[in-house]
mmCIF file of C-alpha atoms in Angstrom:
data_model
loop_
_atom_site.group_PDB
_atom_site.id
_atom_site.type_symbol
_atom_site.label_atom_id
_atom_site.label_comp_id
_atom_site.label_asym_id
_atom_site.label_seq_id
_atom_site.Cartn_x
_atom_site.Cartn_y
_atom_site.Cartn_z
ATOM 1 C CA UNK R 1 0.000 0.000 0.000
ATOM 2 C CA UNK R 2 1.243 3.644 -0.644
ATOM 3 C CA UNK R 3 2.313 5.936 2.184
ATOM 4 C CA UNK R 4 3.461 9.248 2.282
ATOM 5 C CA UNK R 5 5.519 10.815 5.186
ATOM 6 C CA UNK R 6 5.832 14.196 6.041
ATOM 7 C CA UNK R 7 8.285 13.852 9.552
ATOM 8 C CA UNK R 8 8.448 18.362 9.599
ATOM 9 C CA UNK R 9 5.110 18.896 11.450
ATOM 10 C CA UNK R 10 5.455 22.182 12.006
ATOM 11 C CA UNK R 11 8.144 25.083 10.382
ATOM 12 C CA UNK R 12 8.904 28.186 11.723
ATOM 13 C CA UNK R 13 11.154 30.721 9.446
ATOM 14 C CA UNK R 14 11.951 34.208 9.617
ATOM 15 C CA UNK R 15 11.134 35.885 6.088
ATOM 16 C CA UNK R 16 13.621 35.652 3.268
ATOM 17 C CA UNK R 17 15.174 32.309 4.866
ATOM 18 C CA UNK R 18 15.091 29.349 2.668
ATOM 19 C CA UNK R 19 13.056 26.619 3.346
ATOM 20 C CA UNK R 20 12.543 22.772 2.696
ATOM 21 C CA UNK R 21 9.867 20.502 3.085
ATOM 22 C CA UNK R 22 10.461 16.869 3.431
ATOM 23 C CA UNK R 23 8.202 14.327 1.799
ATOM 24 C CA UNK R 24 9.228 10.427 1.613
ATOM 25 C CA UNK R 25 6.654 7.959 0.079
ATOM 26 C CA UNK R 26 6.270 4.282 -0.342
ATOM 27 C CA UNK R 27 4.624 2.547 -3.260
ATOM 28 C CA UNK R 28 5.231 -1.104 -5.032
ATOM 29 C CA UNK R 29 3.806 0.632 -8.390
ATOM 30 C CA UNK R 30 6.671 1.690 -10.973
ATOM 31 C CA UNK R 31 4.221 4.288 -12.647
ATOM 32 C CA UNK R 32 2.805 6.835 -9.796
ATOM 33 C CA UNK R 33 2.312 10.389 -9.803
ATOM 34 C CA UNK R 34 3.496 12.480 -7.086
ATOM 35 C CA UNK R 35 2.323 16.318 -5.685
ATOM 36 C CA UNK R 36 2.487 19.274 -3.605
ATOM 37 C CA UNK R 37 -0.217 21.249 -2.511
ATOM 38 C CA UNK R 38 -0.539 24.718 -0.551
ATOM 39 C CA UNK R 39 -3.198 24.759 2.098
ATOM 40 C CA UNK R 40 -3.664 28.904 3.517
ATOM 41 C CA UNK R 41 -5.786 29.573 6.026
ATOM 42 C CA UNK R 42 -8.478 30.118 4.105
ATOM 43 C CA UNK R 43 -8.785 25.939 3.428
ATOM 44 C CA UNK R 44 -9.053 25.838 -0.202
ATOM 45 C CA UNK R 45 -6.083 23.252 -1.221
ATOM 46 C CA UNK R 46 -3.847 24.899 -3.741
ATOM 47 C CA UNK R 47 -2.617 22.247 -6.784
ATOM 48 C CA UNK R 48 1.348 23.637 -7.057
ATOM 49 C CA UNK R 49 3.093 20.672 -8.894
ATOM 50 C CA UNK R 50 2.132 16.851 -10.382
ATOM 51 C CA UNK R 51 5.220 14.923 -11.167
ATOM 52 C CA UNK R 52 5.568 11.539 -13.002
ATOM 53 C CA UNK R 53 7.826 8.908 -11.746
ATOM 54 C CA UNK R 54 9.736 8.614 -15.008
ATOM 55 C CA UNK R 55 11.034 12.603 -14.763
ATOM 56 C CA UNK R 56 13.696 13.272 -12.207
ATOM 57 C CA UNK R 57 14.547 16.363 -13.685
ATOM 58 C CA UNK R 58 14.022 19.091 -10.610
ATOM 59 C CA UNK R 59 11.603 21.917 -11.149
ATOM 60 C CA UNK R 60 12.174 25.595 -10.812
ATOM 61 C CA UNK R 61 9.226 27.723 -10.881
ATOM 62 C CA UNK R 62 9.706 30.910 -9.537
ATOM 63 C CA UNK R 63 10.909 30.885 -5.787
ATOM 64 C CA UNK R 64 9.647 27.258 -5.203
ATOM 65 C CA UNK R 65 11.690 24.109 -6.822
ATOM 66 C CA UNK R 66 11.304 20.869 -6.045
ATOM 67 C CA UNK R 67 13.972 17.740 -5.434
ATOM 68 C CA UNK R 68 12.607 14.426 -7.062
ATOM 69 C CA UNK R 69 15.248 11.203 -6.130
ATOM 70 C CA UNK R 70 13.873 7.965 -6.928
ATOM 71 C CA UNK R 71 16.827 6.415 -4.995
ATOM 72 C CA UNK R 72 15.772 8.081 -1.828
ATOM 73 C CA UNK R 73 11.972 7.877 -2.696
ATOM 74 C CA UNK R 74 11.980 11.566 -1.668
ATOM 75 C CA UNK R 75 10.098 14.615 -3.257
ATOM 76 C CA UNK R 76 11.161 18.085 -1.418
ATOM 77 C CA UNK R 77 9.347 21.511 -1.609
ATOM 78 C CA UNK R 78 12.183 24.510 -1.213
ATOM 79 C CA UNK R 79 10.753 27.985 -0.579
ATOM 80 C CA UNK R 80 13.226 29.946 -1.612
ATOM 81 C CA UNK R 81 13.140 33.774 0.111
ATOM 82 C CA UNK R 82 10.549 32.660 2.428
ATOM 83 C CA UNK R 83 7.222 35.703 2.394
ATOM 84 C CA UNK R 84 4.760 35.919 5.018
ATOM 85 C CA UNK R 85 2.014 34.655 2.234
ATOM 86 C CA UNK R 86 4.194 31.373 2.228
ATOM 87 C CA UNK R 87 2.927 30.460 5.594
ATOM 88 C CA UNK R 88 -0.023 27.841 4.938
ATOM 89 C CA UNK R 89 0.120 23.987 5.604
ATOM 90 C CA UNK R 90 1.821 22.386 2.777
ATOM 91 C CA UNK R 91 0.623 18.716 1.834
ATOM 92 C CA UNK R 92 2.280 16.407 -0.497
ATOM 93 C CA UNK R 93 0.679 13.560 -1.956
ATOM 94 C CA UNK R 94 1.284 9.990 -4.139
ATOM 95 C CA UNK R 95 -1.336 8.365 -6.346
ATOM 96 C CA UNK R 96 -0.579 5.082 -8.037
ATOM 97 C CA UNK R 97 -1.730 4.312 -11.596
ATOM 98 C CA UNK R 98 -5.798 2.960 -11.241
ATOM 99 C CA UNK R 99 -8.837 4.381 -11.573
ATOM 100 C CA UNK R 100 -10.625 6.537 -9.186
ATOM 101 C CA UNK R 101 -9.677 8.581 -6.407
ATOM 102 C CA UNK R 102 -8.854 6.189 -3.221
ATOM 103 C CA UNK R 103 -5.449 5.588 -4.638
ATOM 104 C CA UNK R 104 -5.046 9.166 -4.075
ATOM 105 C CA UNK R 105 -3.148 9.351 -0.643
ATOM 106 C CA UNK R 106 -1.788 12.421 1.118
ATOM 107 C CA UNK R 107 0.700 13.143 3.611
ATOM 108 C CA UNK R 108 0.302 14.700 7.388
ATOM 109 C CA UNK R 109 1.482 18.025 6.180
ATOM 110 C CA UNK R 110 3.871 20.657 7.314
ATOM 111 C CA UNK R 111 2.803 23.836 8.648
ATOM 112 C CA UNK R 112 5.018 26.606 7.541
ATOM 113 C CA UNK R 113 5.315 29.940 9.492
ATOM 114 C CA UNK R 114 6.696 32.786 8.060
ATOM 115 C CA UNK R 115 7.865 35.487 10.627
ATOM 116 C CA UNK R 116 7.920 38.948 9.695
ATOM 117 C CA UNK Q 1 -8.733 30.788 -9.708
ATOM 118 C CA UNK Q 2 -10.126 27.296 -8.594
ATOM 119 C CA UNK Q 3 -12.885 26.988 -10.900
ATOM 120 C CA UNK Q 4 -14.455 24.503 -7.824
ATOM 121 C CA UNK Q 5 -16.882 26.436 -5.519
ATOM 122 C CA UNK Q 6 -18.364 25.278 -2.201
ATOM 123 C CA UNK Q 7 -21.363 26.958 -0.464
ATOM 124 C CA UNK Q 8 -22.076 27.175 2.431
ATOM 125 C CA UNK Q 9 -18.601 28.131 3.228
ATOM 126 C CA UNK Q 10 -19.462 27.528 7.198
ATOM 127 C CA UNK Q 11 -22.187 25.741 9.096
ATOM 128 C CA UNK Q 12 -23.616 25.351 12.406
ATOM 129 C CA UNK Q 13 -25.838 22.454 13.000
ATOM 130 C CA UNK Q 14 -27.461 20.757 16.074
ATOM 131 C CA UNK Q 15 -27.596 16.761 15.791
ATOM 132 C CA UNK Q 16 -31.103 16.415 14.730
ATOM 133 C CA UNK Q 17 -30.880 19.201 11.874
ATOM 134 C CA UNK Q 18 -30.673 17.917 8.011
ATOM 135 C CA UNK Q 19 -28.326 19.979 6.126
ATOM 136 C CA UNK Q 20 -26.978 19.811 2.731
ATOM 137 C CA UNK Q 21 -23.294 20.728 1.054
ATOM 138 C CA UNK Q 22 -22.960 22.128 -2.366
ATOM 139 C CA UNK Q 23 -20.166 21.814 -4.749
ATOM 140 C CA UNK Q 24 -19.957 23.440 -7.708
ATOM 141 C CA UNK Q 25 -17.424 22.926 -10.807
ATOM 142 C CA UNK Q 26 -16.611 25.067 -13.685
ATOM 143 C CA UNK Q 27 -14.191 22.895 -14.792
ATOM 144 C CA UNK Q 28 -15.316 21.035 -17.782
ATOM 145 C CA UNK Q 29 -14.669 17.927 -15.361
ATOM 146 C CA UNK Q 30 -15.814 14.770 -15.091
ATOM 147 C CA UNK Q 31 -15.061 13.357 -11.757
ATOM 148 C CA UNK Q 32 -16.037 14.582 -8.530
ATOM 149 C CA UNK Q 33 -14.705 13.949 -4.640
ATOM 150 C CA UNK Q 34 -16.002 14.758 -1.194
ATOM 151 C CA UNK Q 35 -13.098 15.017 1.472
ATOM 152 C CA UNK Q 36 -13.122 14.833 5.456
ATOM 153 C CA UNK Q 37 -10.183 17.035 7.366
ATOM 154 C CA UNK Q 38 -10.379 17.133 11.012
ATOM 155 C CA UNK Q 39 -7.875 18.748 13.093
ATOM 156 C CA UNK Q 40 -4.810 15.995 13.691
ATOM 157 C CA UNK Q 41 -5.636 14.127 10.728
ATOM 158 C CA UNK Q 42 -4.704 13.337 7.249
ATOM 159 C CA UNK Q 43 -6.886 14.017 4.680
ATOM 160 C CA UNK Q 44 -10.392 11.007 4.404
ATOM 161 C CA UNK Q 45 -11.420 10.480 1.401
ATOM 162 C CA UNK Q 46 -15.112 10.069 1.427
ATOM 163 C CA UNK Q 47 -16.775 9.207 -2.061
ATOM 164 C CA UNK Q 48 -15.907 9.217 -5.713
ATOM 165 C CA UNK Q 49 -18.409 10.175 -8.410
ATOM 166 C CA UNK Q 50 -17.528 9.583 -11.951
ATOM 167 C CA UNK Q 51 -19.595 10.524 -14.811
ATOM 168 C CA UNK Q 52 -22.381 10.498 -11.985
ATOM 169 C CA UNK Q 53 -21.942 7.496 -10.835
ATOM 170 C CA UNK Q 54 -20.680 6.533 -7.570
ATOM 171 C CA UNK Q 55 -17.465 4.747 -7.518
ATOM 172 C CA UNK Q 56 -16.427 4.698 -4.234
ATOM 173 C CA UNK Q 57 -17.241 4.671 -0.510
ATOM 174 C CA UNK Q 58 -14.973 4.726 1.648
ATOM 175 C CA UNK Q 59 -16.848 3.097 4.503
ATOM 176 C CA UNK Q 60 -18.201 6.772 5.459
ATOM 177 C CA UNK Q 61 -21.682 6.639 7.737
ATOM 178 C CA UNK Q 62 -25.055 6.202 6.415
ATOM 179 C CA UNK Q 63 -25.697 9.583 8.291
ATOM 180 C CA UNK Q 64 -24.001 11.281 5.437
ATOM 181 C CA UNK Q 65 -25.575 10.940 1.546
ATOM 182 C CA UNK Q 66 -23.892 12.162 -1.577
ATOM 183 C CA UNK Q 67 -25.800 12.964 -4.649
ATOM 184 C CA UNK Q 68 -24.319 13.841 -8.028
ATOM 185 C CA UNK Q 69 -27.328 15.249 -10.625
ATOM 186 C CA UNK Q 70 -24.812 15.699 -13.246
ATOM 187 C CA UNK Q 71 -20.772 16.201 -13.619
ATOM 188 C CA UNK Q 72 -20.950 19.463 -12.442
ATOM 189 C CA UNK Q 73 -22.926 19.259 -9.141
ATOM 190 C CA UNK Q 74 -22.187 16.829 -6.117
ATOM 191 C CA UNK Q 75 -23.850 17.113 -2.825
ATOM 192 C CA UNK Q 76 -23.810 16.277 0.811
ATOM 193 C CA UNK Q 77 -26.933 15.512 2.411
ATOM 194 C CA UNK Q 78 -26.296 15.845 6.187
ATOM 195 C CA UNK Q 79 -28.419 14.122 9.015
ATOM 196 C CA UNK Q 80 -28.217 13.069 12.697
ATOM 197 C CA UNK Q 81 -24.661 13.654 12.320
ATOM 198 C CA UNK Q 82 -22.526 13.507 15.762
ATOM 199 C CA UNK Q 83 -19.997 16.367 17.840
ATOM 200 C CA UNK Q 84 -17.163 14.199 16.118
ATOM 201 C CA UNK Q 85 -18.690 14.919 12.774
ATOM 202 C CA UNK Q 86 -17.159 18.913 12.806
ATOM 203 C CA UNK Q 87 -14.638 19.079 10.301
ATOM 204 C CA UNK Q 88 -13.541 20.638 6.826
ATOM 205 C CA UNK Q 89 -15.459 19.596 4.295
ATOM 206 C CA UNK Q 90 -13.447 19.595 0.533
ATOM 207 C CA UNK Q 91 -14.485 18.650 -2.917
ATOM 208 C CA UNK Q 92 -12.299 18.347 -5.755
ATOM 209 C CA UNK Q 93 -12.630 17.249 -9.192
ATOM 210 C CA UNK Q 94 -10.661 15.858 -11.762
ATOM 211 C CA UNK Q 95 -10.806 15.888 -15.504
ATOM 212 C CA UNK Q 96 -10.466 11.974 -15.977
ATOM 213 C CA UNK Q 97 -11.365 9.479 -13.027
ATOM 214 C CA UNK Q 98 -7.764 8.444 -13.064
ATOM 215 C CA UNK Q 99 -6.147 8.587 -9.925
ATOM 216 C CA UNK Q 100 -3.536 10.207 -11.417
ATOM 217 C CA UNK Q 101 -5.293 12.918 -12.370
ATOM 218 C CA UNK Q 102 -4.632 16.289 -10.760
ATOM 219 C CA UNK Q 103 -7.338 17.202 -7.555
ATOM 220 C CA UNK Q 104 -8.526 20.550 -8.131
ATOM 221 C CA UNK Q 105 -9.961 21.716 -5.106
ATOM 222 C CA UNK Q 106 -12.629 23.902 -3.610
ATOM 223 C CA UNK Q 107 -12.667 26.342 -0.252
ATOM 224 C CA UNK Q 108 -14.212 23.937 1.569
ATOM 225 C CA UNK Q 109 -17.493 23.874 4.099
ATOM 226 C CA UNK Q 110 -15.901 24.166 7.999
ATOM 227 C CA UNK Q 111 -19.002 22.351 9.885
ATOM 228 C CA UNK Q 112 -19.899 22.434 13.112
ATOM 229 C CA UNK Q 113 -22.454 19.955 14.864
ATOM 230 C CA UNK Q 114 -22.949 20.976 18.497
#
């Protein structure tokens, strides 16, 4: 069965630090997809990135890039210059190739805060 | 923007009250989900509609009923629900019903059964 692990419950920076957020997953499946999502306070679960598990290549977008290694089974969020709008609980999540939704797992989350 | 909307966006109910969740998507999408999140918890998943029909349960009480008119609409009927019940409520839809798919989600209902 998947798993996702998210061991950082709670993050506390001061702005313009750098950040990273741990995930480590589990899965038997060699096809799976693998995310990140933003949670603010106002609830609404942000999509930020879907990765395949045939494209290690790391992903820049902006001040957030992300660290896929198969070898480690690891997929980390960096903040980079950390803002005050950054602080939100920050999920990451696995699905394996099937239909539906319950393959669809997600981790604990980290909650980020971002001090002025 | 999310292009999933949730009304009501809060909700106070006593035990015996019947309530209902809307979720709306804009999406062009074909699946739809209803999530649980309580404080100290991961993320439940609590039913799967595809193309309108129901495709999973995920052993969630009779005391809550999901209905899904069409591929736009999914609801939540609440009744007799219990204290433990308060939570965030989340929908999300997907274009496919692949689990791959990415979960496009709304604002969520925060419930409250006293």
């Amino acid at each position: 069965a998947q798993k996702v692990t998210q061991a950082q419950t709670e993050i506390s920076v001061v702005e313009k630090e750098d950040v990273t957020l741990d995930c480590v997953y589990e899965t038997r499946d060699t096809t799976y997809y693998l995310f990140w999502y933003k949670q603010p306070p106002s609830g609404e679960l942000v999509f930020l990135i879907r990765r395949n598990s045939f494209d290690e290549q790391n992903e820049i977008s902006g001040r957030y890039s992300w660290n896929f290694q198969k070898s480690t089974s690891s997929f980390n969020f960096t903040i980079t210059a950390s803002q005050v709008v950054d602080s939100a609980v920050y999920f990451c999540a696995l699905s394996e190739a099937g239909n539906y939704g319950q393959n669809f797992v997600f981790g604990p989350g980290t909650r980020l805060s971002v001090l002025p | 923007e999310t292009g999933v909307t949730q009304t009501p966006r809060h909700l106070v109910m006593g035990m015996t009250n019947k309530k209902s969740l809307k979720c709306e998507q804009h999406l062009g999408h074909n699946a739809m989900y209803w999530y649980k999140q309580s404080a100290k918890k991961p993320l439940e998943l609590m039913f799967v509609y595809n193309f309108k029909e129901q495709t999973e349960n995920n052993s969630v009480p009779s005391r809550f009923s999901p209905e899904c008119p069409n591929s736009s609409h999914l609801f939540l009927h609440l009744h007799t629900l219990q204290p433990e019940d308060s939570a965030l409520y989340l929908c999300a839809s997907t274009e496919g019903a692949l689990s791959t798919d990415t979960q496009y989600f709304g604002p969520g209902t925060r419930l409250t059964v006293l």
